[in-house]
Each structure stands twice: as structure tokens, then as C-alpha cells.
Coordinates of C-alpha atoms in Angstrom, one line a residue:
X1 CA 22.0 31.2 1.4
X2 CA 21.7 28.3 4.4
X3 CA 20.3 30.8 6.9
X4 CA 17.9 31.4 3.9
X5 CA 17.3 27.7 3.6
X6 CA 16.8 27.5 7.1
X7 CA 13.6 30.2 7.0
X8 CA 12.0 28.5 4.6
X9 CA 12.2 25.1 6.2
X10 CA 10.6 26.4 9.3
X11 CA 8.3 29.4 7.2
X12 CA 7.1 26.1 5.8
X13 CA 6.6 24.3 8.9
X14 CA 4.7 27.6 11.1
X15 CA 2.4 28.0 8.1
X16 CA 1.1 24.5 8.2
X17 CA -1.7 24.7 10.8
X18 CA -2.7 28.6 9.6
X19 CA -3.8 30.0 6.7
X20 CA 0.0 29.6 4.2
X21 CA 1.0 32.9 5.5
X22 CA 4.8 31.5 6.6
X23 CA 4.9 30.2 3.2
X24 CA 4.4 33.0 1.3
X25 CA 6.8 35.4 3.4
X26 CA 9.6 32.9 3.0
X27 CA 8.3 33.1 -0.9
X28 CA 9.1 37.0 -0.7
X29 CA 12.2 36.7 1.8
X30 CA 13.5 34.3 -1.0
X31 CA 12.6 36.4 -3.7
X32 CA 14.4 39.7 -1.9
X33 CA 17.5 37.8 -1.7
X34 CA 17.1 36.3 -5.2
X35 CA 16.4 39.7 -6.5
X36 CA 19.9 41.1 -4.1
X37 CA 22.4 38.9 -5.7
X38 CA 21.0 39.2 -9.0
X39 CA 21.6 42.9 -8.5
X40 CA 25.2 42.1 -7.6
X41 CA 25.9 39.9 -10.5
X42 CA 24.5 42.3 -12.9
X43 CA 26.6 45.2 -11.6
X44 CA 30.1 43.5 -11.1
X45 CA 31.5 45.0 -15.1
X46 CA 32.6 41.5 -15.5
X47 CA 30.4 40.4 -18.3
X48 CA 30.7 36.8 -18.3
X49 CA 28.5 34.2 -17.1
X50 CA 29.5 32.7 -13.7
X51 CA 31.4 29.1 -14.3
X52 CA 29.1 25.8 -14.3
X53 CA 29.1 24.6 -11.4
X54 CA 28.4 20.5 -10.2
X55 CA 25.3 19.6 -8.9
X56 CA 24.5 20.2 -5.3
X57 CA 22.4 17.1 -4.9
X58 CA 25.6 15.2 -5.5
X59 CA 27.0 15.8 -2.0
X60 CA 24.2 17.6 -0.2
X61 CA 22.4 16.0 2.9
X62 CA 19.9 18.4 2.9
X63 CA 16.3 17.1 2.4
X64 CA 13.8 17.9 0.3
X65 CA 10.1 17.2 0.8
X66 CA 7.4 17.9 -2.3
X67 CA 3.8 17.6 -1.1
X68 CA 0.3 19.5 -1.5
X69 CA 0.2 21.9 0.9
X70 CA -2.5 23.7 -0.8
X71 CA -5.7 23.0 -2.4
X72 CA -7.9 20.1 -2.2
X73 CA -4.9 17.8 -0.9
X74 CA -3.6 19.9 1.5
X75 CA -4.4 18.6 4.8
X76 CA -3.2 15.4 3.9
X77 CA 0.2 17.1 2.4
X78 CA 0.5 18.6 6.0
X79 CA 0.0 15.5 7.6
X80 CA 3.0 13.9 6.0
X81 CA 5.1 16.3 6.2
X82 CA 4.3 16.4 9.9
X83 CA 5.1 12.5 9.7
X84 CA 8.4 13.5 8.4
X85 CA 8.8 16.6 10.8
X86 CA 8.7 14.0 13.8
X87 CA 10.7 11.9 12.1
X88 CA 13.8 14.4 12.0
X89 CA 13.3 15.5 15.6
X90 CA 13.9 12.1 17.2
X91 CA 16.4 11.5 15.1
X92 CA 18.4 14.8 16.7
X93 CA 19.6 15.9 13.5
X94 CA 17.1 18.3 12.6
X95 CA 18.5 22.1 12.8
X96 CA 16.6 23.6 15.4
X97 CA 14.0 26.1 15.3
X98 CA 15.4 29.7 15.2
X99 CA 19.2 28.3 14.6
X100 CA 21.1 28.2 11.7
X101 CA 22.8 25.7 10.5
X102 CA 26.5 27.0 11.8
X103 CA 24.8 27.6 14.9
X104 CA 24.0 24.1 15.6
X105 CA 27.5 23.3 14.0
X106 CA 28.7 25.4 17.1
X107 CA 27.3 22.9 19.5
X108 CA 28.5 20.3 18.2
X109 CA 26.2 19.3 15.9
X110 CA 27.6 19.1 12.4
X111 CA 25.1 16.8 11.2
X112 CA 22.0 18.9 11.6
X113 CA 19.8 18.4 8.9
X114 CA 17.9 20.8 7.3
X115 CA 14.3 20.5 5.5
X116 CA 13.3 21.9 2.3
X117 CA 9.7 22.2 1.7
X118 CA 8.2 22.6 -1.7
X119 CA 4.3 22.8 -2.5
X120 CA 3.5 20.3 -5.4
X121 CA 0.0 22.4 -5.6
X122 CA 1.4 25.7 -6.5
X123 CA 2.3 26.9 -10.2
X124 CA 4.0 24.7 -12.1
X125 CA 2.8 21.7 -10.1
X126 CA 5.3 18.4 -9.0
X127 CA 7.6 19.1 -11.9
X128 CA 8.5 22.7 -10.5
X129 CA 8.8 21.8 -7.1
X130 CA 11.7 19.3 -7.8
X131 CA 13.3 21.9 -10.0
X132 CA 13.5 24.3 -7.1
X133 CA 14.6 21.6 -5.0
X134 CA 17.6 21.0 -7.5
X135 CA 18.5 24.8 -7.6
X136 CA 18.4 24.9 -3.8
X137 CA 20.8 21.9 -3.3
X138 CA 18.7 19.0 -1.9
X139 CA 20.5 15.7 -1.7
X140 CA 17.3 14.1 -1.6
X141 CA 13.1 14.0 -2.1
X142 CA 10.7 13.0 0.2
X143 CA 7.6 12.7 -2.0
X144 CA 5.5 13.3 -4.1
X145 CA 2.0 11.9 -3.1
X146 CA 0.8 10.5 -5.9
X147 CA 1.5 8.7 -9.0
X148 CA 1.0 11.5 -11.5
X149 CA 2.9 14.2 -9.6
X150 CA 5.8 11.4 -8.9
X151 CA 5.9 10.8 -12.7
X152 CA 6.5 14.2 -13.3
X153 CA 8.9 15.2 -10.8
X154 CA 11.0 11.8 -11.7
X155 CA 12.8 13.3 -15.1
X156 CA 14.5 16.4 -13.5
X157 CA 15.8 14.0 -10.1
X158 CA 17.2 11.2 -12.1
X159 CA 19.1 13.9 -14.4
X160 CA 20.4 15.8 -11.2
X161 CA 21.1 12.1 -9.4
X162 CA 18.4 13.3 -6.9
X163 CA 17.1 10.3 -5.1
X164 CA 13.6 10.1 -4.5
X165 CA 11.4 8.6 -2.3
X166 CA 7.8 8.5 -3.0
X167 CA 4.3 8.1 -1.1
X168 CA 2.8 6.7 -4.0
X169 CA 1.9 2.8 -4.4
X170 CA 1.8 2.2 -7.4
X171 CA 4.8 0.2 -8.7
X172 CA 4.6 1.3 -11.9
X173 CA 6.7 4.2 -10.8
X174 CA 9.8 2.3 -9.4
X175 CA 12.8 2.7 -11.3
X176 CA 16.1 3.5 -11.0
X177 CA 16.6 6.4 -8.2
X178 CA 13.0 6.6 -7.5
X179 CA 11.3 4.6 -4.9
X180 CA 7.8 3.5 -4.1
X181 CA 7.6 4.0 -0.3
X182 CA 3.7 2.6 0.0
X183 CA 3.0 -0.9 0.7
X184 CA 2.0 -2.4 -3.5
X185 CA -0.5 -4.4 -4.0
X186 CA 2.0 -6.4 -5.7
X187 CA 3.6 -7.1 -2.6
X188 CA 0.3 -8.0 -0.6
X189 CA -0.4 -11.0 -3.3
X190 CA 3.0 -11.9 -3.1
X191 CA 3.2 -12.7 0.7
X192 CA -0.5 -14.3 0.2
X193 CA 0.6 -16.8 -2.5
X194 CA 3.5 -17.9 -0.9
X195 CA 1.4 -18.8 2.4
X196 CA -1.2 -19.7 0.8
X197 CA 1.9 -23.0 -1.0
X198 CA 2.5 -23.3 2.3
X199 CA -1.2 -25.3 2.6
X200 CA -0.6 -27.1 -0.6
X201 CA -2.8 -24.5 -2.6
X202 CA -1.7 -24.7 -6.0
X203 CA -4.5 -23.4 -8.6
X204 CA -5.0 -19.9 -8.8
X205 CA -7.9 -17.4 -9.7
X206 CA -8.6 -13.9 -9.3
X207 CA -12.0 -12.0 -9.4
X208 CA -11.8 -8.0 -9.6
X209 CA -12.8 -4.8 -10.2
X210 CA -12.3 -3.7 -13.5
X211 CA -10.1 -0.4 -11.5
X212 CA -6.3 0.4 -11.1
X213 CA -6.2 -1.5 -7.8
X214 CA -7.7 -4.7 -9.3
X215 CA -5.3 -4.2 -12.3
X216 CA -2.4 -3.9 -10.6
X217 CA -3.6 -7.1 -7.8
X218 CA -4.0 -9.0 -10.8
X219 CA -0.9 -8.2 -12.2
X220 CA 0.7 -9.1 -8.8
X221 CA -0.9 -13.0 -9.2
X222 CA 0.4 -13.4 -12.5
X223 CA 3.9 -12.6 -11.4
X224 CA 3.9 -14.5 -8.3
X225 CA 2.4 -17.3 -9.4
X226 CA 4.9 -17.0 -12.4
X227 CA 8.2 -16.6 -9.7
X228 CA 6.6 -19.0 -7.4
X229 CA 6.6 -21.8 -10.3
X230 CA 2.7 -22.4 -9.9
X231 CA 0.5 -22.6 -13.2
X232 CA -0.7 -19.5 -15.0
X233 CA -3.9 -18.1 -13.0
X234 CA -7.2 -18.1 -14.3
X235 CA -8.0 -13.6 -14.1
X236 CA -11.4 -12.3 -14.6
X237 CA -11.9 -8.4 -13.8
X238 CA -15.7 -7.9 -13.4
X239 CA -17.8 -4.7 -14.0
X240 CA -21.7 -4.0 -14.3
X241 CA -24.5 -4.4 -12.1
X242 CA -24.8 -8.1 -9.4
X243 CA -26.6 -9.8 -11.9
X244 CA -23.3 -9.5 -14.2
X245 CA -21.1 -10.0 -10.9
X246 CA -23.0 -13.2 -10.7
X247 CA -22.7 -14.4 -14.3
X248 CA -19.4 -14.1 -14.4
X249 CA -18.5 -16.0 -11.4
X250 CA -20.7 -18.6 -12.8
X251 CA -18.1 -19.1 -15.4
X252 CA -15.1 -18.4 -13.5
X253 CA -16.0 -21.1 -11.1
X254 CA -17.6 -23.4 -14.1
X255 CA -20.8 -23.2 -12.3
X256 CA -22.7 -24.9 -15.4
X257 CA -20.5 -27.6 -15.9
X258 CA -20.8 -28.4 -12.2
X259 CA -24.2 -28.2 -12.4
X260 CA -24.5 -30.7 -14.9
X261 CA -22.2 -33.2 -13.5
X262 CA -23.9 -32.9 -10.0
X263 CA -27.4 -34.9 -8.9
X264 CA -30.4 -33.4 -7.4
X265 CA -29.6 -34.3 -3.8
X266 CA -25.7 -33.3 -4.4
X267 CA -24.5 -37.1 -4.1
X268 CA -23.3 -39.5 -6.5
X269 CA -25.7 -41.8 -8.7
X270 CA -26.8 -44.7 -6.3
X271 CA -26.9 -47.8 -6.6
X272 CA -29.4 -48.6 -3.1
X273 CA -31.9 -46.7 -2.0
X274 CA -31.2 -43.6 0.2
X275 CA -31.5 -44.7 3.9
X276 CA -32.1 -40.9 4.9
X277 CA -34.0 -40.2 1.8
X278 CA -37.4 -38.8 2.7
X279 CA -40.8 -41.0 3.1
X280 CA -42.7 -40.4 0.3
X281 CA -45.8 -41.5 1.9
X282 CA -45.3 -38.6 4.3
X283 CA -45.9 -34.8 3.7
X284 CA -43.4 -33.2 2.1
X285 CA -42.5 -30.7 5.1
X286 CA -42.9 -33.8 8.2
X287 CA -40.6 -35.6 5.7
X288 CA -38.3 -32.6 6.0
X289 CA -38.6 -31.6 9.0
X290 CA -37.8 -35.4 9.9
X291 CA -34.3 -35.0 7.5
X292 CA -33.4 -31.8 9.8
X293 CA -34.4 -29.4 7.0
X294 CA -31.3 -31.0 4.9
X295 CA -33.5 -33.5 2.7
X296 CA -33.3 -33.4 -0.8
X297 CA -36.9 -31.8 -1.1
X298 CA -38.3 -28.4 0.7
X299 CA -41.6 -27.4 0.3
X300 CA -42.7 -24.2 -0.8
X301 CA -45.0 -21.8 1.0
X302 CA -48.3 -23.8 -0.1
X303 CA -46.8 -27.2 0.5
X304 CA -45.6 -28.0 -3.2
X305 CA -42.1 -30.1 -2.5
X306 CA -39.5 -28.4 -4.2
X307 CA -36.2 -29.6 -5.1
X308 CA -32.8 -29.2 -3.4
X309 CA -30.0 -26.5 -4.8
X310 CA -27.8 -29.8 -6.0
X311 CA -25.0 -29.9 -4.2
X312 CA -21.8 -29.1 -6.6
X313 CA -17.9 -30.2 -6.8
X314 CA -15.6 -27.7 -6.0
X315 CA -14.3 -25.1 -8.6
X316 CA -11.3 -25.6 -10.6
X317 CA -9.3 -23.5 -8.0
X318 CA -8.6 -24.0 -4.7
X319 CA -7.5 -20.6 -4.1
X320 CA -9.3 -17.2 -5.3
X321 CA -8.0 -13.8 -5.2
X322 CA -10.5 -10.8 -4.4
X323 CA -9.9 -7.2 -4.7
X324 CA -13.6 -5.5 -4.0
X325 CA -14.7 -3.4 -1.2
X326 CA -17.7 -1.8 -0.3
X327 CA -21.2 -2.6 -2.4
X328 CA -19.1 -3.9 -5.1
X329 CA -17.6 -6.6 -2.1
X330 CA -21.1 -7.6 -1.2
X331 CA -22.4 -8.2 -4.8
X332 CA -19.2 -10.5 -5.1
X333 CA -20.4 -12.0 -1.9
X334 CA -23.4 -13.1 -3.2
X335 CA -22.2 -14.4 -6.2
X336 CA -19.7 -16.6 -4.4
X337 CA -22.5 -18.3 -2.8
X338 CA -24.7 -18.6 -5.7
X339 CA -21.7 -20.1 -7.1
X340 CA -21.4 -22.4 -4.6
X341 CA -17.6 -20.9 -4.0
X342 CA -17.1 -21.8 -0.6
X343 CA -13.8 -21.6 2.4
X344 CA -14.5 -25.1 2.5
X345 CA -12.3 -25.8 -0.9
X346 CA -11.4 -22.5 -1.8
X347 CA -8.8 -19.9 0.5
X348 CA -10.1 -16.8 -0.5
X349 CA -7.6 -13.6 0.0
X350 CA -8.2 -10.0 -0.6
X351 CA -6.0 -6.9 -0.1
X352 CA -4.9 -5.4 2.9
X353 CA -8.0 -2.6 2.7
X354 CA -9.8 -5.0 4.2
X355 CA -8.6 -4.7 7.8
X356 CA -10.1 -1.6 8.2
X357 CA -13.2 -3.3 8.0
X358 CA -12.3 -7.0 8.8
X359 CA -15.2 -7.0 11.9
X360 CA -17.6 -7.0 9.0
X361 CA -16.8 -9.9 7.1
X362 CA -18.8 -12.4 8.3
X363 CA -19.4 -13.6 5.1
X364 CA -15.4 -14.1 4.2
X365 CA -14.9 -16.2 7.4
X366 CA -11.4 -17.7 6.9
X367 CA -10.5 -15.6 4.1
X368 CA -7.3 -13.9 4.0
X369 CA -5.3 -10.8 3.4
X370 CA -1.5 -9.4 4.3
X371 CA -1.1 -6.3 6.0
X372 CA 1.5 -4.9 8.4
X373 CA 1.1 -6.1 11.9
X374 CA -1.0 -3.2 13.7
X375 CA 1.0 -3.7 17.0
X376 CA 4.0 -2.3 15.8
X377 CA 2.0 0.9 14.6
X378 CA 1.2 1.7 18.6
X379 CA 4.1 3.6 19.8
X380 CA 4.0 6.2 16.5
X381 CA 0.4 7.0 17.3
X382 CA 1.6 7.5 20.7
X383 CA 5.2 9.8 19.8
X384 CA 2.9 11.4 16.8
X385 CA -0.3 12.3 19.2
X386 CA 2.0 13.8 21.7
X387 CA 3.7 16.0 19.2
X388 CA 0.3 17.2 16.7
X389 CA -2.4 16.3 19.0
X390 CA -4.4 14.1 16.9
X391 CA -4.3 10.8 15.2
X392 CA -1.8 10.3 12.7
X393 CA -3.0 9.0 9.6
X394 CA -2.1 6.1 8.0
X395 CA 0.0 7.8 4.9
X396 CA 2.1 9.6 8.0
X397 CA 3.4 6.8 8.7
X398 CA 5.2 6.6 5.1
X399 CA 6.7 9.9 5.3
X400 CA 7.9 9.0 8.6
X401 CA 9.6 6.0 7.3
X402 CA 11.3 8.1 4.3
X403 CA 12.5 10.7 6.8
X404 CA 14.2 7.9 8.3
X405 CA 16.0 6.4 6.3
X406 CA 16.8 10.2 4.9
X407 CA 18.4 10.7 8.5
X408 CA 20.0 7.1 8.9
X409 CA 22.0 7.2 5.6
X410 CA 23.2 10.9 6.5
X411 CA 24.3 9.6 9.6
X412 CA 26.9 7.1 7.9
X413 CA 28.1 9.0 5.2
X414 CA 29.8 11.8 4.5
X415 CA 28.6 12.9 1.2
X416 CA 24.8 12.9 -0.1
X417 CA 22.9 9.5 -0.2
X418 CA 24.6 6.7 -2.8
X419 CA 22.1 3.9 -3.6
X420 CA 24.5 1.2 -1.6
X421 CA 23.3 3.5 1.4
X422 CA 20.0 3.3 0.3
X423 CA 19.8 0.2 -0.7
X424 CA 21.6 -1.4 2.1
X425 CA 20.5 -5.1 2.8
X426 CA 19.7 -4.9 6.7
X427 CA 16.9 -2.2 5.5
X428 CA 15.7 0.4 7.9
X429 CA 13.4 0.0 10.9
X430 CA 10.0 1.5 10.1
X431 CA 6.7 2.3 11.9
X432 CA 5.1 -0.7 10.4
X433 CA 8.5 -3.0 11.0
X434 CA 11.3 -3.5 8.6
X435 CA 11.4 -2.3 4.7
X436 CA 14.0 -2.5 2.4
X437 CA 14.6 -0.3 -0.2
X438 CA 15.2 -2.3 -3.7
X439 CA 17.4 -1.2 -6.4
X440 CA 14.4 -1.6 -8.8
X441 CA 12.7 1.0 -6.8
X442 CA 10.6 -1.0 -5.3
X443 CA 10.0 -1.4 -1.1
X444 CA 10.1 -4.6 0.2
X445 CA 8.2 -4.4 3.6
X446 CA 7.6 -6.4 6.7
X447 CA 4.1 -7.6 5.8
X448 CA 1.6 -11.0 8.0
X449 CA -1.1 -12.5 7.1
X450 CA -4.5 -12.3 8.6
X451 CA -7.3 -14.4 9.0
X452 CA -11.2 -13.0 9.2
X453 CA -12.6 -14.9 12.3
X454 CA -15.8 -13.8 11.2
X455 CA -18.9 -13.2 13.7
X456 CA -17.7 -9.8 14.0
X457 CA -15.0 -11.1 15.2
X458 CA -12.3 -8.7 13.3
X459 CA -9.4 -10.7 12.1
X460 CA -6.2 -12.8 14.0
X461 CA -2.8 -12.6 13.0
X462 CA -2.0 -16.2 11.5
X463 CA 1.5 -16.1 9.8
X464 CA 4.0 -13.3 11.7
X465 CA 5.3 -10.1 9.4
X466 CA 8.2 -10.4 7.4
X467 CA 9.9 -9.4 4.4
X468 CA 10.8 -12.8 3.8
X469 CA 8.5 -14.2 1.2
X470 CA 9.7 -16.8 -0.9
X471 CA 9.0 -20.3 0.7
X472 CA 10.4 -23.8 -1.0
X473 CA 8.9 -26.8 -2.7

């Protein structure tokens, strides 16, 4: 049954760039040999059913990967699993193509590891995939993709102590055994608060999208401000057309009340006249033009002074939490200057989507957002480009990162993978920089924190990567 194994590891892994062919003759090879021993069984006279046997996942270090590797999905299924591919031939513990596993045992290499590839697309979905990855004896699963299939793959691993180690992000599917390997959103707000005490902020407010991503960013404040010991933050997730965006910054920021308590020309009630107030025995726009264009009147287009936009007090935040992107981000935009919401008082951070667009947010100058640091990213694209000829995408580099610590923990020990392994506090090095696995399920990763320099600028790293996130006072 290994030399069977071994064909449908590397079926799996010809078929990828073709049309599933290699897939679905290691589907019939399987099925011939399947069909063999059945034959066998049926015709030894015993009548008895063979003795239970323990679970294979228990000791087993071979490893199972579940992705789409058809339908609408599947070129991003192939992409990780090529993530993972390379990650298993650096290691040197991968079997090699056209050798079995007591070849490679032959050579010396008893730790060969082999790969076990099952298509979350085909029938029966995620939750049949990690059934046949149970029957086949994986010690552990690379994957899902998503949230859904990892949800219902996670039942039949936890009852067959099956570790798994998932590509989705969201952190609602941690638990015990199972593993979020993407970088939360949680974990992005987490590394922003604590930076963002480090500069004395200590109010808290969040605008965003009404979505799963501005949920769960919201959901992140609330517990870091919570751990961090700061004062419940003020949350308000927003839906609807600009106008609506606008209104309800207006209220988060307490526009009105601002309003009120601010004068015309944005000072204080004098008590002496306004040395740089405007001559009002001059025209309104010499008068202005006098004042630099900052006087407290304008004058419209036929000459009619108008007054100033009064000049307000900050919000009551000093630090604001975004989550937007795209039309929704510019709406927001508008309404944080109508709102008068300004870097001046206010630190405003957003997630880490934004750095693949950080050269066009001008508007956000100063803002913040954590992300991995790119620079440790170089060398995979290199490795991975030389290997697949194109540009890995980013989601390779998680499957990469599960591969490895799939090989590292085989590596030093002798039976399966036991959460201390998994778990262990030094972490494993990843593309991105260190992650830790948590025994929540959760992935603590290296992440810094980058400023927008606006002007098209992009974005500068300000506070280095790290897992480290908890900061005192």
C-alpha cells in the first residue's frame, strides 16, 4: 500500500499543470487495488471481520494536503500545494519522484516523507477528503482553504487526533488540533494597539464595513483593548451609500457637538479684537487674499463673503480603526474630512490589505497598518520562481509555512506530530519571519507596523516585525 501512496502523491503532483489526468489514473490505480484485496478478503473462508485496528494518524509522518484542485478554485489549490511541494524538497525529506518509500530508505533516507493529496472539490467535498486522508494513514493535514471546507473537515481530524493546519484566516476556526495558518485580523489590531500605547494613545474607535472582515477587526479592538487594559472602544460598522458613510462619522466623531462648541473663525471667544482679522472696509477677497486665503471669510464666485468651515476640537478618540478598501475606502475618506477627523489628533490604522495599495493613500498620510515585513518574502519568490516559473502568490506562502513545520516536527520525533512538537515555543521560521503555533489554534506571527508616507510615496516600515506584542504601562 506505500508504493500506492507513493503514485498518488506524485499522480497528484503531474496532473497539476494539465488537464487532472494523473489524478484520475491514480483514482482507478487506487481503485484496482482497493477492488484486489477486497477480493482477497472476501475469498479467504474465514468469515470474520478483520480485528480493529489503531489509528494510523497516531504514529504516521505522512502528510496530507486537502485543497481544490478542481473547479472554480483550482488554480489557487495548485498554487499552494505547489507552495508546499517546494517546501518538502528543500527540506530533503520528500520521497523522490519515481522511488518508493523503501527505496529512499535504501539510501539512507528513512525519513522521506511522503504527500497525500486529496481534492476538497470533488464529491463529497472537504469532509470526504479528510476521511480518505484518515483511511490512508496521514499523520497530518495541510489545509483546507477556506473557512467552510475547514469547518467541515475539522470533526473527523479531531476524532482521528489528526492535526490540522489550515489556510484559512478566520479565527473562528482555531481550536484544539486545528490551526489557523493565515495572518487574522485579530492579530493585525493587536500589534497596532499595542504601538499605537506606545505613543500614549489611549481612546479607541473603529469605523467599518458592515462585512466578515470588519466584524472580525472589530472584534479584534474589543479584545485588545480589553487585554491591553484600555477603555471599552467606541465600534460603529457602516453600510449604505457616502451620504450615510458621512452621517455616521458625524456622530462617531461627535461632529454636532463640536460644531456647536466651536466659533466661526475656529478660535476661542475673544476678548480683543482679532489683530489678523480681516479689514472690513476692504473687499471681501483683497481682505482675503491679504489673510493668505486662511481669513475667517471667503467669498463666493460673485463676491458675497462667505463664512469659514469653523474650525472644531478634536474627536473623542485619539485613535481610529479602519477596515475599508476600494470605493467604500474613499467614501470613508471623505467623511473623515468632512468630519474634520484629522492625523493631526487622530492615528488612524487599517489592516494589512492596505499595502498592496499603500502608494495610493495620499489621503491616509501617517496612518497605519501591521503587515509582515516584505523583505523577508524575497528569497521564496526567488526559490519558488525558479522551481514553477511564475510568481508565487501570496496564499503560497502559507502552505509553504505548514509544509514546514510538517517537515521540522517529523524531523525530531519519532512518532506522528504531538502538539508539544507543534506547539513548541521557539516557533518555526517562515517565509514571512517567525510564527508560532498556539495551543488555542491560533498562529502567532512575526508582524511591523507601517506607516503611509503619502505623495505616492508607498509606505516605511516604522516599528520592526515581531511576535512580541504586549508592551507595559
Amino acid at each position: 500500500m506505500t508504493r500506492t501512496y507513493s503514485f498518488l502523491s506524485k499522480a497528484s503532483t503531474r496532473g497539476l499543470a494539465g488537464n487532472g489526468a494523473g489524478r484520475k489514473t491514480g483514482m482507478v490505480v487506487l481503485g484496482a487495488v482497493g477492488l484486489a484485496m477486497a477480493g482477497c478478503a472476501d475469498q479467504s473462508g474465514t468469515g470474520t471481520l478483520p480485528a480493529p485496528q489503531e489509528p494510523k494518524a497516531a504514529t504516521s509522518h505522512k502528510i496530507g494536503v486537502l485543497l481544490p484542485l478542481t473547479g472554480p478554485n483550482a488554480a489557487l489549490g495548485h498554487e499552494l500545494l505547489a507552495g508546499a511541494q517546494l517546501a518538502l524538497a528543500e527540506s530533503g525529506a520528500a520521497t523522490a519522484q519515481g522511488q518508493s518509500q523503501a527505496q529512499a530508505q535504501a539510501q539512507g533516507r528513512s525519513g522521506a516523507l511522503q504527500m497525500d493529496v486529496h481534492d476538497t472539490a470533488a464529491a463529497g467535498g472537504a469532509s470526504a477528503a479528510v476521511t480518505a486522508a484518515v483511511e490512508a494513514g496521514d499523520g497530518i493535514i495541510l489545509g483546507p482553504l477556506t473557512a467552510v471546507d475547514t469547518a467541515a473537515a475539522a470533526p473527523a481530524a479531531q476524532s482521528a487526533s489528526l492535526p490540522v493546519l489550515a489556510f484559512t484566516s478566520d479565527v473562528n476556526q482555531a481550536r484544539d488540533g486545528v490551526w489557523v495558518m493565515g495572518i487574522t485580523p485579530e492579530d493585525q489590531v493587536e500589534r497596532l494597539v499595542a504601538t499605537a500605547r506606545k505613543e500614549r494613545r489611549q481612546h479607541f474607535a473603529a469605523f467599518l464595513p458592515d462585512n466578515p472582515l470588519g466584524h472580525a477587526l472589530g472584534n479584534g479592538l474589543l479584545a485588545s483593548c480589553r487585554d491591553q487594559g484600555l477603555t471599552t472602544p467606541t465600534i460603529v460598522y457602516h453600510t449604505g451609500s457616502a451620504a450615510s458613510i458621512t452621517q455616521m462619522m458625524r456622530e462617531l466623531s461627535a461632529y454636532d457637538t463640536r460644531k456647536a462648541d466651536a466659533q466661526p473663525d475656529g478660535s476661542a471667544p475673544a476678548q480683543t479684537a482679532d489683530a489678523t482679522a480681516p479689514d472690513k472696509t476692504l473687499p471681501s477677497d483683497l481682505a482675503a487674499a491679504l489673510n493668505g486665503g486662511s481669513g475667517s471669510a471667503s467669498s463666493s464666485t460673485d463676491g458675497t463673503a462667505q463664512p469659514a468651515a469653523p474650525k472644531l476640537a478634536p474627536p473623542p478618540f485619539d485613535a481610529l480603526l479602519l477596515g475599508d478598501t476600494g470605493l467604500g475606502l474613499k467614501n470613508v475618506i471623505g467623511a473623515l474630512a468632512d468630519s474634520q477627523v484629522s492625523s493631526s489628533s487622530v492615528r488612524i490604522m487599517g489592516p494589512g490589505l492596505w499595502a498592496a495599495f499603500a502608494s495610493k493613500l495620499g489621503a491616509l498620510k501617517g496612518a497605519w497598518y501591521a503587515a509582515p515585513d516584505p523583505s523577508s518574502r524575497q528569497s521564496f519568490v526567488t526559490r519558488f520562481m525558479a522551481r514553477n516559473h511564475h510568481m508565487p502568490r501570496p496564499l503560497a506562502d502559507l502552505s509553504y509555512d505548514a509544509a514546514t513545520v510538517a517537515t521540522t516536527v517529523a524531523r525530531t520525533t519519532s512518532r506522528g506530530y504531538p502538539v508539544s512538537a507543534l506547539t513548541r515555543q521557539e516557533g518555526f521560521a517562515g517565509v514571512d519571519g517567525q510564527f508560532t503555533l498556539l495551543p488555542d489554534g491560533r498562529t502567532r506571527r512575526a508582524l511591523g507596523v507601517f506607516e503611509v508616507l503619502g505623495n505616492g510615496g508607498g509606505a516605511k516600515l516604522l516599528v520592526p516585525a515581531t511576535t512580541k506584542t504586549s508592551v507595559s504601562g
